[in-house]
Structure formats: C-alpha cells, structure tokens
Coordinates of C-alpha atoms in Angstrom, one line a residue:
M1 CA 289.5 19.9 99.0
H2 CA 289.1 18.0 95.9
N3 CA 285.8 15.8 96.2
Y4 CA 286.7 12.9 93.7
Y5 CA 283.5 10.9 94.6
F6 CA 281.8 13.7 93.5
D7 CA 283.2 14.9 90.6
R8 CA 282.4 11.3 88.2
P9 CA 279.3 9.5 87.4
D10 CA 280.7 6.1 87.3
L11 CA 280.7 6.3 91.7
A12 CA 276.9 6.7 91.3
G13 CA 276.1 4.6 93.8
E14 CA 278.1 5.9 96.9
E15 CA 275.4 7.4 99.8
L16 CA 275.2 11.2 100.3
P17 CA 273.3 13.1 103.0
L18 CA 270.8 16.3 103.3
P19 CA 271.5 19.9 104.8
A20 CA 269.6 19.8 107.7
G21 CA 266.2 21.2 107.2
G22 CA 265.6 21.1 103.4
E23 CA 264.7 18.5 100.7
E24 CA 267.3 19.9 98.2
G25 CA 270.5 17.9 98.7
Y26 CA 273.8 17.0 96.5
R27 CA 273.5 15.1 94.2
F28 CA 275.9 12.8 91.6
R29 CA 276.1 14.2 88.2
P30 CA 274.4 12.3 85.4
A31 CA 275.6 12.0 82.1
D32 CA 272.2 11.6 80.6
G33 CA 269.8 14.0 81.8
E34 CA 267.9 13.7 85.1
K35 CA 267.2 10.4 86.9
P36 CA 264.7 9.0 89.7
P37 CA 264.9 10.3 93.4
L38 CA 267.7 8.7 95.1
P39 CA 266.9 7.5 99.2
P40 CA 268.9 8.8 101.3
R41 CA 271.5 6.8 103.5
R42 CA 274.5 7.3 106.2
P43 CA 277.5 8.5 104.8
P44 CA 280.0 6.9 104.8
K45 CA 283.8 8.1 105.1
Y46 CA 285.7 9.5 102.2
P47 CA 288.8 10.0 100.9
R48 CA 289.5 13.4 99.3
R49 CA 291.8 14.6 97.0
P50 CA 293.5 17.6 98.4
N51 CA 292.8 19.5 95.1
R52 CA 289.6 22.0 94.0
I53 CA 288.9 25.0 91.8
R54 CA 288.5 28.0 93.5
R55 CA 286.5 31.2 92.9
R56 CA 287.9 33.9 94.6
A57 CA 284.6 35.4 96.1
V58 CA 284.2 32.1 97.8
W59 CA 287.9 31.8 99.1
V60 CA 287.3 34.7 100.9
L61 CA 283.2 34.0 102.0
C62 CA 284.8 30.6 103.1
L63 CA 288.0 32.0 105.2
F64 CA 285.0 34.5 106.2
L65 CA 283.0 31.3 108.2
V66 CA 285.8 29.8 109.2
V67 CA 287.2 32.5 111.5
L68 CA 283.3 32.8 112.3
L69 CA 282.4 29.5 113.1
G70 CA 285.8 28.5 114.1
G71 CA 286.3 24.9 112.9
S72 CA 286.6 23.2 109.6
G73 CA 283.4 22.1 109.8
A74 CA 282.5 25.5 108.0
L75 CA 284.9 24.7 104.8
L76 CA 282.6 21.8 104.7
A77 CA 279.3 23.3 104.9
L78 CA 279.7 26.1 103.2
G79 CA 280.5 23.9 99.8
M80 CA 284.2 24.8 99.3
N81 CA 284.4 20.7 98.6
G82 CA 281.7 21.1 96.2
L83 CA 278.5 20.0 98.2
L84 CA 276.3 21.4 101.3
P85 CA 276.5 18.6 103.6
W86 CA 274.0 17.3 106.6
S87 CA 275.4 18.9 109.8
G88 CA 273.8 16.7 112.5
T89 CA 275.5 13.6 114.3
A90 CA 272.9 11.4 114.0
D91 CA 271.1 9.9 110.8
P92 CA 269.8 12.4 108.3
P93 CA 266.4 12.9 107.8
D94 CA 263.9 10.7 105.7
Y95 CA 263.6 12.9 103.3
V96 CA 262.9 11.9 99.5
Y97 CA 265.1 13.6 97.2
S98 CA 266.1 14.2 93.5
L99 CA 269.3 15.0 91.4
P100 CA 269.8 18.4 90.5
E101 CA 270.6 19.3 87.0
E102 CA 273.8 17.8 85.6
E103 CA 276.7 20.1 86.1
P104 CA 279.2 21.0 83.0
E105 CA 282.3 18.4 82.5
Y106 CA 285.2 20.0 80.5
P107 CA 287.7 17.8 78.2
T108 CA 291.5 19.0 78.9
T109 CA 292.7 20.8 75.9
V110 CA 296.0 21.5 76.4
E111 CA 298.5 21.0 73.8
R112 CA 300.1 17.6 73.3
A113 CA 304.0 17.8 73.3
P114 CA 305.6 15.2 71.3
L115 CA 306.5 11.9 72.3
G116 CA 309.3 8.9 72.8
D117 CA 311.8 11.0 72.8
G118 CA 313.2 8.3 74.9
T119 CA 313.2 9.9 78.5
V120 CA 312.6 8.0 81.3
L121 CA 312.3 8.1 85.4
T122 CA 315.0 6.1 87.2
L123 CA 314.6 5.3 90.7
H124 CA 317.9 5.5 92.6
A125 CA 318.4 3.0 95.7
A126 CA 318.4 4.4 98.8
P127 CA 322.4 5.4 100.0
G128 CA 322.6 3.7 102.9
G129 CA 324.4 5.7 105.8
A130 CA 323.8 8.5 107.6
E131 CA 320.2 10.2 106.4
L132 CA 320.0 13.6 106.0
S133 CA 318.3 16.1 108.4
A134 CA 314.9 17.8 107.8
E135 CA 316.6 20.9 106.6
E136 CA 318.7 18.8 104.2
I137 CA 315.8 17.5 103.1
Y138 CA 314.6 20.6 102.4
A139 CA 317.5 22.1 100.5
K140 CA 317.3 19.3 98.4
N141 CA 314.4 18.9 96.4
S142 CA 312.7 22.8 97.0
P143 CA 314.6 23.6 94.2
S144 CA 312.7 20.4 92.6
I145 CA 308.7 21.4 93.2
V146 CA 307.0 23.5 91.2
S147 CA 303.1 25.3 92.2
I148 CA 301.6 24.1 89.0
E149 CA 298.2 26.5 87.7
S150 CA 295.5 24.9 85.3
T151 CA 293.0 27.4 83.9
R152 CA 289.4 25.6 83.3
P153 CA 286.1 27.9 81.7
D154 CA 284.7 27.0 85.3
G155 CA 287.5 28.5 87.3
V156 CA 291.4 27.8 88.2
S157 CA 293.0 25.0 90.1
Q158 CA 296.1 25.2 91.6
G159 CA 298.5 22.0 92.9
T160 CA 302.2 20.9 93.2
G161 CA 303.9 19.2 91.0
I162 CA 307.5 17.3 90.7
V163 CA 310.5 18.0 88.5
F164 CA 312.3 14.8 86.9
S165 CA 314.6 15.8 84.0
Q166 CA 316.5 18.5 83.5
D167 CA 315.1 19.3 80.6
G168 CA 311.6 20.3 81.7
Y169 CA 309.7 16.9 82.5
I170 CA 307.4 17.5 85.4
L171 CA 305.2 14.8 87.6
T172 CA 301.6 16.1 88.9
N173 CA 298.5 14.7 89.6
H174 CA 295.5 14.0 86.4
H175 CA 293.2 15.4 89.2
V176 CA 295.0 18.7 89.2
I177 CA 295.1 19.3 85.2
A178 CA 292.2 17.8 84.0
G179 CA 289.5 19.7 82.2
A180 CA 292.2 22.7 81.7
S181 CA 292.8 24.5 78.6
V182 CA 296.7 25.9 79.8
V183 CA 298.7 25.0 82.3
T184 CA 301.1 27.6 83.6
V185 CA 304.6 26.5 85.9
S186 CA 305.9 28.0 88.0
P187 CA 309.8 27.3 90.3
L188 CA 309.6 27.7 93.5
E189 CA 312.5 29.9 93.7
G190 CA 312.5 32.8 90.8
S191 CA 309.7 34.8 89.1
S192 CA 309.7 33.1 86.4
H193 CA 306.3 31.5 84.7
Y194 CA 306.4 28.4 81.7
N195 CA 303.6 27.5 79.8
A196 CA 303.4 23.4 80.3
L197 CA 302.4 21.4 77.0
L198 CA 300.5 17.9 78.3
V199 CA 302.5 14.7 77.9
G200 CA 300.2 12.0 78.7
S201 CA 297.5 11.7 81.4
D202 CA 295.9 9.1 83.2
S203 CA 292.9 8.8 85.4
Q204 CA 293.0 5.8 86.9
T205 CA 296.4 6.3 88.8
D206 CA 295.8 10.3 89.0
L207 CA 299.1 10.5 87.5
A208 CA 300.2 13.0 84.5
V209 CA 303.5 14.3 82.9
L210 CA 303.6 17.6 81.5
K211 CA 307.2 19.0 79.9
V212 CA 308.2 22.2 79.6
E213 CA 309.6 23.4 76.1
G214 CA 313.1 25.6 76.1
P215 CA 314.6 26.4 79.6
T216 CA 317.1 23.5 80.1
D217 CA 317.9 23.8 83.4
F218 CA 315.6 22.8 85.9
T219 CA 316.5 20.5 88.3
P220 CA 314.9 17.1 88.9
A221 CA 314.1 15.8 92.0
E222 CA 315.6 12.0 92.8
F223 CA 313.0 9.4 93.0
G224 CA 313.5 6.0 96.0
V225 CA 312.5 2.9 95.4
S226 CA 308.7 2.3 97.1
D227 CA 309.6 -1.0 97.6
T228 CA 312.2 -1.1 100.4
L229 CA 310.1 1.1 102.7
R230 CA 308.8 0.2 105.9
V231 CA 306.0 1.5 108.1
G232 CA 307.6 3.6 111.1
E233 CA 310.3 5.4 108.4
R234 CA 310.4 9.4 108.6
A235 CA 308.9 10.9 105.6
Y236 CA 308.5 14.5 104.2
A237 CA 305.3 16.0 101.9
I238 CA 306.7 18.9 100.3
G239 CA 304.0 20.7 98.5
N240 CA 302.1 23.7 97.7
P241 CA 299.0 23.8 100.4
L242 CA 296.3 26.3 99.7
G243 CA 298.2 26.9 95.8
A244 CA 299.9 30.2 95.9
Q245 CA 299.1 31.5 99.4
L246 CA 301.8 28.6 101.0
P247 CA 304.1 27.4 98.2
G248 CA 307.0 25.0 98.9
T249 CA 305.6 24.0 102.6
M250 CA 306.8 21.1 104.0
T251 CA 305.3 18.4 106.8
E252 CA 307.0 15.7 108.5
G253 CA 306.1 12.6 109.7
I254 CA 306.4 8.9 108.8
I255 CA 305.0 5.6 106.8
S256 CA 302.1 4.9 108.6
F257 CA 301.3 1.9 106.3
L258 CA 302.6 0.1 102.9
D259 CA 300.0 -1.2 99.7
R260 CA 297.0 0.6 101.7
S261 CA 294.2 -0.5 99.0
M262 CA 291.9 2.3 98.5
S263 CA 288.7 2.4 95.9
V264 CA 289.6 5.6 93.9
D265 CA 286.9 7.2 91.1
G266 CA 285.9 3.2 90.9
Y267 CA 289.3 2.4 90.4
E268 CA 291.1 0.3 93.1
M269 CA 294.4 1.2 94.1
E270 CA 297.7 0.5 96.2
L271 CA 299.2 3.7 98.0
I272 CA 301.4 4.2 100.5
Q273 CA 299.5 5.9 104.1
T274 CA 301.6 8.8 105.7
D275 CA 300.8 11.1 108.8
A276 CA 302.5 14.3 107.5
A277 CA 299.7 16.5 106.4
L278 CA 298.5 17.0 103.4
N279 CA 296.5 19.7 102.3
S280 CA 293.9 21.6 99.5
G281 CA 297.3 22.4 96.8
N282 CA 299.2 19.1 97.9
S283 CA 298.0 17.3 94.9
G284 CA 300.9 16.2 93.0
G285 CA 303.8 17.1 95.5
A286 CA 306.5 15.0 96.7
L287 CA 306.5 12.9 99.4
V288 CA 310.3 12.1 100.5
N289 CA 312.1 9.8 102.5
R290 CA 314.9 9.6 105.3
Y291 CA 317.5 10.3 102.6
G292 CA 315.6 12.7 100.5
Q293 CA 314.7 11.0 98.1
V294 CA 310.8 11.2 96.1
I295 CA 309.4 7.7 97.1
G296 CA 305.9 9.1 96.2
V297 CA 303.3 11.4 94.3
T298 CA 300.5 12.4 97.1
T299 CA 297.0 12.1 95.9
L300 CA 294.3 12.6 98.7
K301 CA 293.5 12.3 102.2
M302 CA 290.7 11.1 104.3
M303 CA 288.6 12.9 106.1
S304 CA 284.9 13.1 107.1
D305 CA 281.4 15.3 107.9
F306 CA 280.6 13.1 111.0
D307 CA 284.1 12.0 112.8
T308 CA 287.5 13.2 113.6
I309 CA 289.9 12.2 111.0
E310 CA 293.8 13.7 111.4
G311 CA 296.7 12.1 109.9
L312 CA 295.2 10.0 106.9
G313 CA 296.9 10.7 103.4
F314 CA 298.1 8.9 100.8
A315 CA 300.8 9.1 98.0
I316 CA 300.9 7.2 95.1
P317 CA 304.4 5.0 95.3
S318 CA 307.3 5.6 93.4
A319 CA 307.0 2.2 91.5
T320 CA 303.5 3.1 90.5
V321 CA 304.9 6.6 89.2
K322 CA 307.5 5.3 87.0
A323 CA 305.8 2.1 85.4
I324 CA 302.6 4.9 84.2
A325 CA 305.1 8.0 83.6
D326 CA 307.5 6.0 81.7
E327 CA 304.1 4.7 79.1
L328 CA 303.0 8.4 78.8
I329 CA 306.1 9.9 77.9
A330 CA 306.4 6.8 75.3
Q331 CA 302.7 6.9 74.0
G332 CA 301.1 9.4 75.6
H333 CA 298.1 6.5 77.2
V334 CA 298.5 4.0 79.7
G335 CA 296.9 0.9 76.9
G336 CA 295.8 -2.3 77.5
R337 CA 292.8 -1.9 80.2
P338 CA 289.3 -3.2 78.3
T339 CA 286.4 -1.1 79.3
I340 CA 283.2 -1.9 78.4
G341 CA 282.5 2.4 78.6
I342 CA 279.8 2.3 80.7
T343 CA 279.2 4.1 84.6
A344 CA 276.6 2.0 86.9
G345 CA 275.4 1.7 90.6
P346 CA 273.2 -0.3 92.5
S347 CA 269.5 0.0 91.3
Y348 CA 268.4 0.6 94.5
Y349 CA 269.5 4.0 94.7
Y350 CA 267.7 5.0 91.6
V351 CA 264.4 3.5 91.0
E352 CA 261.3 5.1 92.2
E353 CA 259.0 4.0 94.8
G354 CA 256.7 1.4 93.7
Y355 CA 259.4 -0.1 91.1
D356 CA 258.6 -3.7 90.9
G357 CA 260.7 -4.5 88.0
P358 CA 264.4 -6.6 89.3
E359 CA 267.4 -5.4 91.0
G360 CA 270.8 -5.1 89.4
L361 CA 272.8 -2.4 88.0
Y362 CA 271.7 0.6 87.2
V363 CA 273.1 2.1 83.9
V364 CA 273.7 5.8 85.0
S365 CA 275.1 6.5 81.2
V366 CA 277.0 4.7 77.9
E367 CA 279.7 6.3 76.0
P368 CA 278.7 7.0 72.5
R369 CA 282.1 6.0 71.3
S370 CA 281.6 2.7 72.8
D371 CA 280.6 -0.8 71.4
A372 CA 277.6 -1.2 74.0
W373 CA 276.4 2.0 73.0
A374 CA 276.8 1.1 69.2
K375 CA 274.6 -2.4 70.9
G376 CA 271.7 -0.1 71.8
L377 CA 272.8 -0.3 75.8
R378 CA 271.3 3.2 77.1
A379 CA 270.9 5.2 80.5
G380 CA 268.4 3.7 82.2
D381 CA 268.6 -0.2 81.9
I382 CA 269.2 -2.5 84.2
I383 CA 272.0 -4.8 83.9
L384 CA 271.1 -8.2 85.7
K385 CA 274.0 -10.7 84.2
T386 CA 276.9 -11.0 82.2
N387 CA 278.4 -13.9 80.8
G388 CA 275.4 -15.7 82.5
Q389 CA 276.4 -14.1 86.0
P390 CA 274.8 -12.2 88.5
T391 CA 276.4 -8.8 88.3
P392 CA 273.8 -7.1 90.6
T393 CA 277.0 -4.4 91.9
I394 CA 280.2 -2.8 89.6
E395 CA 282.5 -4.9 91.3
A396 CA 280.4 -8.3 90.7
L397 CA 280.5 -6.5 86.8
N398 CA 284.7 -6.1 86.6
A399 CA 285.4 -9.4 88.0
V400 CA 284.1 -10.8 85.0
K401 CA 285.3 -8.3 82.8
E402 CA 289.0 -8.3 84.4
E403 CA 288.9 -11.9 83.2
L404 CA 289.0 -10.6 79.4
G405 CA 291.1 -8.4 77.4
V406 CA 290.5 -5.6 75.1
G407 CA 288.8 -6.9 72.0
D408 CA 287.2 -9.9 73.8
T409 CA 283.5 -9.5 74.1
L410 CA 280.8 -9.8 76.8
E411 CA 276.9 -11.2 77.0
L412 CA 274.7 -8.4 79.0
E413 CA 271.3 -9.4 79.7
F414 CA 268.8 -6.0 81.0
Y415 CA 265.8 -5.3 81.8
R416 CA 264.1 -2.5 79.8
D417 CA 260.3 -1.0 80.5
G418 CA 258.9 -4.3 81.4
E419 CA 261.0 -6.8 78.7
Y420 CA 264.6 -8.7 79.1
R421 CA 267.0 -7.9 76.7
T422 CA 270.2 -10.0 75.9
I423 CA 273.2 -8.1 73.5
T424 CA 276.9 -8.8 73.4
V425 CA 279.3 -6.0 73.2
A426 CA 283.2 -6.1 72.7
L427 CA 285.7 -4.3 75.7
V428 CA 287.4 -1.2 74.6
E429 CA 290.6 0.3 75.4
Q430 CA 289.8 2.6 78.0
Y431 CA 291.9 6.0 76.5
T432 CA 289.8 5.7 73.5
L433 CA 286.8 7.2 75.5
Q434 CA 289.0 9.4 77.2
P435 CA 288.0 13.1 75.9

C-alpha cells in the first residue's frame, strides 16, 4: 500500500509512532540534510494510496509473515508501506528519536508524447432506463482496463489504467508513474505489451495521462457524469489488486459519500467515497456506475495501525478527471497554481529540547529554482508572518497565498540564528518546479 504521506516532505508536520522497545523509527525524508529530533505523538488515521513499489524478496517475506501471524498487521509491521509502526494499543513510548538518512527521490524520465492533437475526454449523461447487471458491467469495461508497470531506479511499481480513446490515450494515477524511466501498458485481454509515452502528470490531483503509439484499435471506456451521483447508488471498482497477480478484478459496493474533502500530499481533494474494496494495485483503476460508465479514478483508501477500518476507499470524480486530462493533453501540465516553492511544518516538531526561539512554520526545504531560494530563504528558517499575518501552520500560509496569483509577491518574516529577517518573494508556477 502506497503511503503518500511519507513519500513527500511537504507533510513534514504529520505525527508518527515508534516501534516498541527501540529508538530507531521511521521518519519523514528531509530534503536538505538531517534535522533535529522529533517529539513522539499519537498517530492519526492515515489515508493510503493503493499502490506501492515492491521488490520480490520483500514481497515473498511479507506473504510468509501474513500466514505466520494471521493478519494484515503483519504487512504493516514488516514495512510493506515503507515504515515500521509501533504495535501497541496505548500511547507509544515517550522516546526522543531522530531523522534517518534521506532516501533518494528520482525524477520521472519517461519519454514525452507530442501535445495538442485536439483529443478531449468526453463525459456521457446517464442513459436512464434499465441498469446493467454486474456481468454486463464487467464485460463492457474489462477491455478498457490495462495493467501498468513502472520501472524505477529502486524497483517496479504496478497499477491500473483506463483507456479513453481508440488511439491509445490512457488515464492512471500520478503516483503510479512518478519517478519512472519506462512505463509498460498491458491490456487485460491478450498478451500484448506496449511502451507508453508520458503526456502529462499532475501530483496535486494524482492524475496522469499516457499515450501508446502505434495501435489504433483500443477499446475506450465510456465516462459518465460524476455530478449526478447520489449516495447509495451501486458502484463497482475494476482494477489490478496486487498488480500482475490478480489483474482484472471487480469488486462491488455503493457510493458512500460525495465531495469528501481529503488532505492528500498537502493538497485538498474532493473525492468520491465508496465501500467497494480497493487494494494495492487498484491505483488508477475505474469506479463504475450502475450503467457501466466510469465515474471516477480510484486513488486511495483509509487505513490505520491502531483501529479497524474497512470499506473506506476513494476515487477522483470524472468531472475533475476531464478538466485535468484535457489540460494535460493540450499543454502537458496544469497551469495557474502559484507556489512559494517550500515544504514546511510546525516548528515544535523540529527544534531541539531547550530551544528558546519563537514558534512558527519550520522550513524543511526550499526549491533551488524558486524565488524564495534566490532571496535567501533556507531550510531551518522559521516563518513567523506572511504579509503581516501570523502563519504558524501551512494552512494559515496557504490561506494568504491562495488569495494571490503567479507573479504576485509575499512578504515573509522569519527567524534564523537569533535574528529576525524579512524578505519579499514572488510566487511561481507550481509545474515549473517539478522535476
């Protein structure tokens, strides 16, 4: 299961448990060297994306422990999700612990596809009348579902994709292909394998568009209008749980909630909630309505190390999918998103015991291509005010920033080494800072 909240340093303020009986735990990866130790806190429930890089040896060992220990807790305890959780039921022990060595991050180097050929994603109104049976829904959609394998420097990621044009445009999740050098697409039917080009990818909505060149006989899925959904409607998830091991699996449930606000990688997303089972490898798969129309792209599920959670899966609504896919096909990125170019978290998570400076927003990293870097902001600085307003949290800073556009400026007051400083930085396009 992919843990998005550990993969990016812009969630540096989250809370983490420790393994019982030891001081070595798991930490957020800082982007600029080691940081002071973090005080332990009780972990909240975390949403997790249903996708994760696996190495064969780790996977075999995980399966062995599942059989041996008899529960999904073994998967978590072993670190399938990139962490080693504390397994107790009370508050974790009061340890002081430090950040580990930073793990490497890799840019996405998949060959890019030509842009602007006029292709758009079409949404179809619900036909009304008789609903399709589960058998008919699967027969209608399975030709449009593909397996996706992303080759990265540290392993292979497997997920799902949805074909939406006859000439080979495919939707999937950003986190399925992020960091990949080669992406391979395999239709469920037949034994064909195709190398895919990257049209564009957007981390904020967790969507990516791929293009397979050559064949023009793909079967596109029919996309429906998510805005007309109602809670309680039947819904089906079709994808590849556990990747290549169980391709083409369909699970049944209902629409549990609409416009569910979720904080994902520091971004707020409005998602469709469903109780149709989602598992590792379902990322980028289809959530289908009772008429056999794709009304969402599955992206994450909710799990917890401390509570039993079942049937909380989430999909990106087709209305969002269309807007992002059309822009990615037209220009390869999503524009109009101003950013400072920093990752940050509350200072009390990062400062050492005995620190007597002010509390504020601790800067974990600064993107070297940003204006903030050019003006002298660095990791370790503590932002106190933005445009004269106290901003002790990333939410408070974003509230000020979101009133502005690309090219507008922010006045940042920050603290460093006993001194208070003020700089003025320009907001830049978010996509220009992506690797």
